[in-house]
PDB file of C-alpha atoms in Angstrom:
ATOM      1  CA  UNK A 163      95.383  10.391 142.613  1.00 50.00           C
ATOM      2  CA  UNK A 164      93.438  13.655 142.449  1.00 59.00           C
ATOM      3  CA  UNK A 165      94.794  16.352 140.182  1.00 77.00           C
ATOM      4  CA  UNK A 166      94.404  19.449 142.306  1.00 85.00           C
ATOM      5  CA  UNK A 167      92.598  22.424 140.789  1.00 89.00           C
ATOM      6  CA  UNK A 168      93.572  24.998 143.444  1.00 94.00           C
ATOM      7  CA  UNK A 169      96.700  25.669 145.439  1.00 91.00           C
ATOM      8  CA  UNK A 170      98.054  28.458 147.659  1.00 92.00           C
ATOM      9  CA  UNK A 171     101.577  29.505 148.558  1.00 89.00           C
ATOM     10  CA  UNK A 172     100.504  29.699 152.218  1.00 88.00           C
ATOM     11  CA  UNK A 173      99.692  26.011 152.592  1.00 92.00           C
ATOM     12  CA  UNK A 174     101.120  24.286 149.508  1.00 88.00           C
ATOM     13  CA  UNK A 175     100.218  20.660 148.942  1.00 89.00           C
ATOM     14  CA  UNK A 176      98.850  20.207 152.480  1.00 91.00           C
ATOM     15  CA  UNK A 177      95.682  22.085 151.531  1.00 93.00           C
ATOM     16  CA  UNK A 178      95.493  21.802 147.752  1.00 94.00           C
ATOM     17  CA  UNK A 179      91.874  21.838 146.645  1.00 95.00           C
ATOM     18  CA  UNK A 180      89.830  20.300 143.871  1.00 95.00           C
ATOM     19  CA  UNK A 181      86.353  19.663 142.638  1.00 95.00           C
ATOM     20  CA  UNK A 182      85.296  16.232 143.847  1.00 95.00           C
ATOM     21  CA  UNK A 183      82.496  14.060 142.499  1.00 96.00           C
ATOM     22  CA  UNK A 184      79.898  11.827 144.078  1.00 96.00           C
ATOM     23  CA  UNK A 185      78.199   8.926 142.387  1.00 96.00           C
ATOM     24  CA  UNK A 186      75.466   7.164 144.326  1.00 94.00           C
ATOM     25  CA  UNK A 187      76.376   9.215 147.399  1.00 94.00           C
ATOM     26  CA  UNK A 188      80.049   8.210 147.556  1.00 95.00           C
ATOM     27  CA  UNK A 189      83.348   9.115 145.966  1.00 94.00           C
ATOM     28  CA  UNK A 190      84.179   6.849 143.039  1.00 94.00           C
ATOM     29  CA  UNK A 191      87.513   5.229 142.401  1.00 92.00           C
ATOM     30  CA  UNK A 192      89.824   6.481 139.683  1.00 91.00           C
ATOM     31  CA  UNK A 193      88.934   6.502 136.001  1.00 90.00           C
ATOM     32  CA  UNK A 194      91.285   4.343 133.940  1.00 87.00           C
ATOM     33  CA  UNK A 195      92.132   5.060 130.318  1.00 83.00           C
ATOM     34  CA  UNK A 196      92.437   2.191 127.875  1.00 77.00           C
ATOM     35  CA  UNK A 197      95.600   2.906 125.912  1.00 75.00           C
ATOM     36  CA  UNK A 198      96.197  -0.618 124.701  1.00 74.00           C
ATOM     37  CA  UNK A 199      98.569  -3.128 126.161  1.00 72.00           C
ATOM     38  CA  UNK A 200     101.376  -2.329 128.545  1.00 72.00           C
ATOM     39  CA  UNK A 201     102.223  -2.362 132.221  1.00 79.00           C
ATOM     40  CA  UNK A 202     101.064   1.188 132.932  1.00 81.00           C
ATOM     41  CA  UNK A 203      97.376   2.084 132.788  1.00 81.00           C
ATOM     42  CA  UNK A 204      96.882   5.830 133.162  1.00 86.00           C
ATOM     43  CA  UNK A 205      94.218   6.924 135.613  1.00 88.00           C
ATOM     44  CA  UNK A 206      92.794  10.073 137.118  1.00 90.00           C
ATOM     45  CA  UNK A 207      90.352  11.259 139.758  1.00 91.00           C
ATOM     46  CA  UNK A 208      89.916  14.684 138.162  1.00 93.00           C
ATOM     47  CA  UNK A 209      86.234  15.590 138.184  1.00 94.00           C
ATOM     48  CA  UNK A 210      86.089  16.187 134.438  1.00 93.00           C
ATOM     49  CA  UNK A 211      86.873  12.528 133.685  1.00 93.00           C
ATOM     50  CA  UNK A 212      83.562  11.346 135.200  1.00 94.00           C
ATOM     51  CA  UNK A 213      81.522  12.204 132.118  1.00 92.00           C
ATOM     52  CA  UNK A 214      79.964   8.820 131.330  1.00 89.00           C
ATOM     53  CA  UNK A 215      81.771   8.565 128.021  1.00 87.00           C
ATOM     54  CA  UNK A 216      83.627   5.399 126.999  1.00 86.00           C
ATOM     55  CA  UNK A 217      81.984   3.421 129.843  1.00 86.00           C
ATOM     56  CA  UNK A 218      83.381   5.813 132.462  1.00 89.00           C
ATOM     57  CA  UNK A 219      81.271   6.580 135.544  1.00 92.00           C
ATOM     58  CA  UNK A 220      79.026   9.628 135.292  1.00 94.00           C
ATOM     59  CA  UNK A 221      79.286  12.212 138.080  1.00 95.00           C
ATOM     60  CA  UNK A 222      76.014  13.105 139.761  1.00 96.00           C
ATOM     61  CA  UNK A 223      77.161  15.742 142.227  1.00 97.00           C
ATOM     62  CA  UNK A 224      80.163  18.054 142.619  1.00 96.00           C
ATOM     63  CA  UNK A 225      81.648  19.215 145.920  1.00 97.00           C
ATOM     64  CA  UNK A 226      84.875  20.706 147.225  1.00 97.00           C
ATOM     65  CA  UNK A 227      87.672  18.428 148.444  1.00 96.00           C
ATOM     66  CA  UNK A 228      91.010  19.202 150.087  1.00 95.00           C
ATOM     67  CA  UNK A 229      94.260  17.262 150.221  1.00 92.00           C
ATOM     68  CA  UNK A 230      94.045  17.317 154.031  1.00 92.00           C
ATOM     69  CA  UNK A 231      91.004  15.027 153.858  1.00 92.00           C
ATOM     70  CA  UNK A 232      88.348  17.697 154.340  1.00 95.00           C
ATOM     71  CA  UNK A 233      85.227  17.305 152.197  1.00 97.00           C
ATOM     72  CA  UNK A 234      82.727  20.090 151.598  1.00 97.00           C
ATOM     73  CA  UNK A 235      79.235  19.494 152.944  1.00 96.00           C
ATOM     74  CA  UNK A 236      77.478  21.350 150.124  1.00 97.00           C
ATOM     75  CA  UNK A 237      76.626  19.319 147.050  1.00 97.00           C
ATOM     76  CA  UNK A 238      76.158  20.788 143.584  1.00 97.00           C
ATOM     77  CA  UNK A 239      74.151  18.522 141.247  1.00 96.00           C
ATOM     78  CA  UNK A 240      75.383  18.356 137.678  1.00 94.00           C
ATOM     79  CA  UNK A 241      72.822  19.431 135.093  1.00 92.00           C
ATOM     80  CA  UNK A 242      73.351  16.776 132.447  1.00 93.00           C
ATOM     81  CA  UNK A 243      70.546  18.232 130.327  1.00 91.00           C
ATOM     82  CA  UNK A 244      72.662  21.388 129.960  1.00 90.00           C
ATOM     83  CA  UNK A 245      75.933  19.470 129.522  1.00 91.00           C
ATOM     84  CA  UNK A 246      74.499  17.124 126.914  1.00 88.00           C
ATOM     85  CA  UNK A 247      76.920  14.740 125.255  1.00 85.00           C
ATOM     86  CA  UNK A 248      79.915  17.050 125.571  1.00 88.00           C
ATOM     87  CA  UNK A 249      82.904  16.051 127.687  1.00 88.00           C
ATOM     88  CA  UNK A 250      82.819  17.829 131.041  1.00 90.00           C
ATOM     89  CA  UNK A 251      86.067  19.640 130.296  1.00 88.00           C
ATOM     90  CA  UNK A 252      84.384  21.243 127.262  1.00 90.00           C
ATOM     91  CA  UNK A 253      81.114  22.053 129.026  1.00 90.00           C
ATOM     92  CA  UNK A 254      80.737  25.333 130.847  1.00 88.00           C
ATOM     93  CA  UNK A 255      80.267  23.701 134.256  1.00 92.00           C
ATOM     94  CA  UNK A 256      79.992  26.183 137.114  1.00 92.00           C
ATOM     95  CA  UNK A 257      82.506  25.198 139.801  1.00 94.00           C
ATOM     96  CA  UNK A 258      82.262  28.467 141.723  1.00 95.00           C
ATOM     97  CA  UNK A 259      80.355  26.738 144.561  1.00 97.00           C
ATOM     98  CA  UNK A 260      83.062  24.151 145.306  1.00 97.00           C
ATOM     99  CA  UNK A 261      85.746  26.844 144.948  1.00 96.00           C
ATOM    100  CA  UNK A 262      83.941  29.076 147.451  1.00 97.00           C
ATOM    101  CA  UNK A 263      83.579  26.144 149.878  1.00 98.00           C
ATOM    102  CA  UNK A 264      87.282  25.286 149.623  1.00 97.00           C
ATOM    103  CA  UNK A 265      88.159  28.965 150.122  1.00 96.00           C
ATOM    104  CA  UNK A 266      85.998  29.005 153.262  1.00 97.00           C
ATOM    105  CA  UNK A 267      87.830  25.889 154.490  1.00 97.00           C
ATOM    106  CA  UNK A 268      91.151  27.682 153.922  1.00 96.00           C
ATOM    107  CA  UNK A 269      89.873  30.635 155.932  1.00 96.00           C
ATOM    108  CA  UNK A 270      89.326  28.312 158.898  1.00 96.00           C
ATOM    109  CA  UNK A 271      92.817  26.822 158.456  1.00 95.00           C
ATOM    110  CA  UNK A 272      94.348  30.296 158.107  1.00 94.00           C
ATOM    111  CA  UNK A 273      92.527  31.519 161.235  1.00 95.00           C
ATOM    112  CA  UNK A 274      93.914  28.606 163.277  1.00 94.00           C
ATOM    113  CA  UNK A 275      97.469  28.988 161.937  1.00 94.00           C
ATOM    114  CA  UNK A 276      99.984  31.147 163.760  1.00 94.00           C
ATOM    115  CA  UNK A 277     100.070  34.608 162.161  1.00 94.00           C
ATOM    116  CA  UNK A 278     103.286  35.811 160.602  1.00 93.00           C
ATOM    117  CA  UNK A 279     104.703  39.017 162.058  1.00 95.00           C
ATOM    118  CA  UNK A 280     103.706  41.836 159.683  1.00 96.00           C
ATOM    119  CA  UNK A 281     107.283  42.906 158.789  1.00 96.00           C
ATOM    120  CA  UNK A 282     108.143  39.299 157.908  1.00 95.00           C
ATOM    121  CA  UNK A 283     104.958  38.848 155.852  1.00 93.00           C
ATOM    122  CA  UNK A 284     105.730  42.061 153.928  1.00 95.00           C
ATOM    123  CA  UNK A 285     109.306  40.934 153.338  1.00 95.00           C
ATOM    124  CA  UNK A 286     108.121  37.591 151.967  1.00 94.00           C
ATOM    125  CA  UNK A 287     105.727  39.325 149.570  1.00 93.00           C
ATOM    126  CA  UNK A 288     108.490  41.654 148.401  1.00 95.00           C
ATOM    127  CA  UNK A 289     110.895  38.727 147.992  1.00 94.00           C
ATOM    128  CA  UNK A 290     108.381  36.823 145.877  1.00 93.00           C
ATOM    129  CA  UNK A 291     107.799  39.877 143.683  1.00 95.00           C
ATOM    130  CA  UNK A 292     111.515  40.492 143.181  1.00 96.00           C
ATOM    131  CA  UNK A 293     112.214  36.831 142.421  1.00 95.00           C
ATOM    132  CA  UNK A 294     109.396  36.789 139.868  1.00 95.00           C
ATOM    133  CA  UNK A 295     110.844  39.823 138.081  1.00 97.00           C
ATOM    134  CA  UNK A 296     114.368  38.382 138.265  1.00 97.00           C
ATOM    135  CA  UNK A 297     113.160  35.080 136.812  1.00 96.00           C
ATOM    136  CA  UNK A 298     112.151  37.000 133.681  1.00 96.00           C
ATOM    137  CA  UNK A 299     115.168  39.339 133.516  1.00 96.00           C
ATOM    138  CA  UNK A 300     117.918  37.010 134.770  1.00 96.00           C
ATOM    139  CA  UNK A 301     116.662  33.425 135.151  1.00 96.00           C
ATOM    140  CA  UNK A 302     120.019  31.999 136.228  1.00 97.00           C
ATOM    141  CA  UNK A 303     120.323  34.592 139.009  1.00 97.00           C
ATOM    142  CA  UNK A 304     116.738  33.837 140.113  1.00 96.00           C
ATOM    143  CA  UNK A 305     117.542  30.137 140.231  1.00 96.00           C
ATOM    144  CA  UNK A 306     120.642  30.808 142.314  1.00 97.00           C
ATOM    145  CA  UNK A 307     118.623  33.008 144.698  1.00 96.00           C
ATOM    146  CA  UNK A 308     115.973  30.286 144.990  1.00 95.00           C
ATOM    147  CA  UNK A 309     118.687  27.787 145.958  1.00 96.00           C
ATOM    148  CA  UNK A 310     120.044  30.137 148.620  1.00 96.00           C
ATOM    149  CA  UNK A 311     116.524  30.634 149.994  1.00 94.00           C
ATOM    150  CA  UNK A 312     115.920  26.869 150.093  1.00 94.00           C
ATOM    151  CA  UNK A 313     119.086  26.341 152.113  1.00 95.00           C
ATOM    152  CA  UNK A 314     118.333  29.227 154.492  1.00 95.00           C
ATOM    153  CA  UNK A 315     114.758  28.016 154.935  1.00 92.00           C
ATOM    154  CA  UNK A 316     115.886  24.441 155.609  1.00 89.00           C
ATOM    155  CA  UNK A 317     118.419  25.536 158.237  1.00 91.00           C
ATOM    156  CA  UNK A 318     116.049  27.947 159.978  1.00 93.00           C
ATOM    157  CA  UNK A 319     113.252  25.373 159.769  1.00 89.00           C
ATOM    158  CA  UNK A 320     115.392  22.752 161.516  1.00 88.00           C
ATOM    159  CA  UNK A 321     116.332  25.227 164.238  1.00 91.00           C
ATOM    160  CA  UNK A 322     112.711  26.287 164.773  1.00 91.00           C
ATOM    161  CA  UNK A 323     111.476  22.682 164.809  1.00 89.00           C
ATOM    162  CA  UNK A 324     114.224  21.851 167.319  1.00 89.00           C
ATOM    163  CA  UNK A 325     113.058  24.666 169.571  1.00 91.00           C
ATOM    164  CA  UNK A 326     109.503  23.317 169.362  1.00 90.00           C
ATOM    165  CA  UNK A 327     110.762  19.855 170.309  1.00 87.00           C
ATOM    166  CA  UNK A 328     112.642  21.334 173.266  1.00 88.00           C
ATOM    167  CA  UNK A 329     109.412  23.059 174.338  1.00 89.00           C
ATOM    168  CA  UNK A 330     107.516  19.750 174.093  1.00 89.00           C
ATOM    169  CA  UNK A 331     104.958  21.027 171.566  1.00 88.00           C
ATOM    170  CA  UNK A 332     102.841  18.193 170.153  1.00 91.00           C
ATOM    171  CA  UNK A 333     102.695  17.323 166.462  1.00 90.00           C
ATOM    172  CA  UNK A 334      98.967  18.177 166.505  1.00 91.00           C
ATOM    173  CA  UNK A 335      99.679  21.687 167.790  1.00 93.00           C
ATOM    174  CA  UNK A 336     102.467  22.155 165.242  1.00 92.00           C
ATOM    175  CA  UNK A 337     100.212  20.968 162.406  1.00 91.00           C
ATOM    176  CA  UNK A 338      97.482  23.427 163.413  1.00 92.00           C
ATOM    177  CA  UNK A 339      99.930  26.275 163.870  1.00 93.00           C
ATOM    178  CA  UNK A 340     101.496  25.717 160.477  1.00 91.00           C
ATOM    179  CA  UNK A 341      98.303  24.862 158.629  1.00 91.00           C
ATOM    180  CA  UNK A 342      99.750  21.544 157.527  1.00 90.00           C
ATOM    181  CA  UNK A 343      99.049  17.860 158.028  1.00 88.00           C
ATOM    182  CA  UNK A 344      99.821  15.901 161.171  1.00 90.00           C
ATOM    183  CA  UNK A 345     102.224  13.633 159.271  1.00 90.00           C
ATOM    184  CA  UNK A 346     104.237  16.577 157.900  1.00 89.00           C
ATOM    185  CA  UNK A 347     104.399  18.182 161.335  1.00 89.00           C
ATOM    186  CA  UNK A 348     105.498  14.911 162.912  1.00 90.00           C
ATOM    187  CA  UNK A 349     108.180  14.466 160.247  1.00 88.00           C
ATOM    188  CA  UNK A 350     109.533  17.973 160.960  1.00 86.00           C
ATOM    189  CA  UNK A 351     109.687  17.301 164.678  1.00 86.00           C
ATOM    190  CA  UNK A 352     111.323  13.897 164.276  1.00 86.00           C
ATOM    191  CA  UNK A 353     113.885  15.301 161.825  1.00 83.00           C
ATOM    192  CA  UNK A 354     114.678  18.083 164.322  1.00 80.00           C
ATOM    193  CA  UNK A 355     115.407  15.511 167.012  1.00 77.00           C
ATOM    194  CA  UNK A 356     118.217  14.130 164.825  1.00 69.00           C
ATOM    195  CA  UNK A 357     120.010  17.506 164.713  1.00 59.00           C
TER     196      UNK A 357
END
């Protein structure tokens, strides 16, 4: 599993981004950590684990990756002469290229997604700001408000998904319009049919 480096409120887990690595031109499998005996062997696909230490694979190239399956075309070779023997997480590795590529990918997703009406977008921003302040000043009240919002969002979401089903909108069109994955869009539509 990839530990995601970047995330947005707009698209959540559907378009979480990370720095990916290539070794020999392909993405390597996870790095496993030897912690002794036991049934669970911790692993990661975080780019910083591919540092060649402790018989781990050594990353050759970095690139942007997205949870939706998108992979950045640009490749950024790692300068091992500059990194030296340090672990990658301690080295000052420049990941601005992959971040910029992922941000460009999000721009394409955002452009294809249905725009929110401006008054609603402004209300959502204000709501987030007020909830953030309330979480500091009155955490229990913020938690209660978050629960109310979850229930309102779930109900309205079911109603909206039901209307899309009634209109015969495909899961592909819903996924594009929401900026989410096909499987999440399909799940929403199927759940709406059970209303």
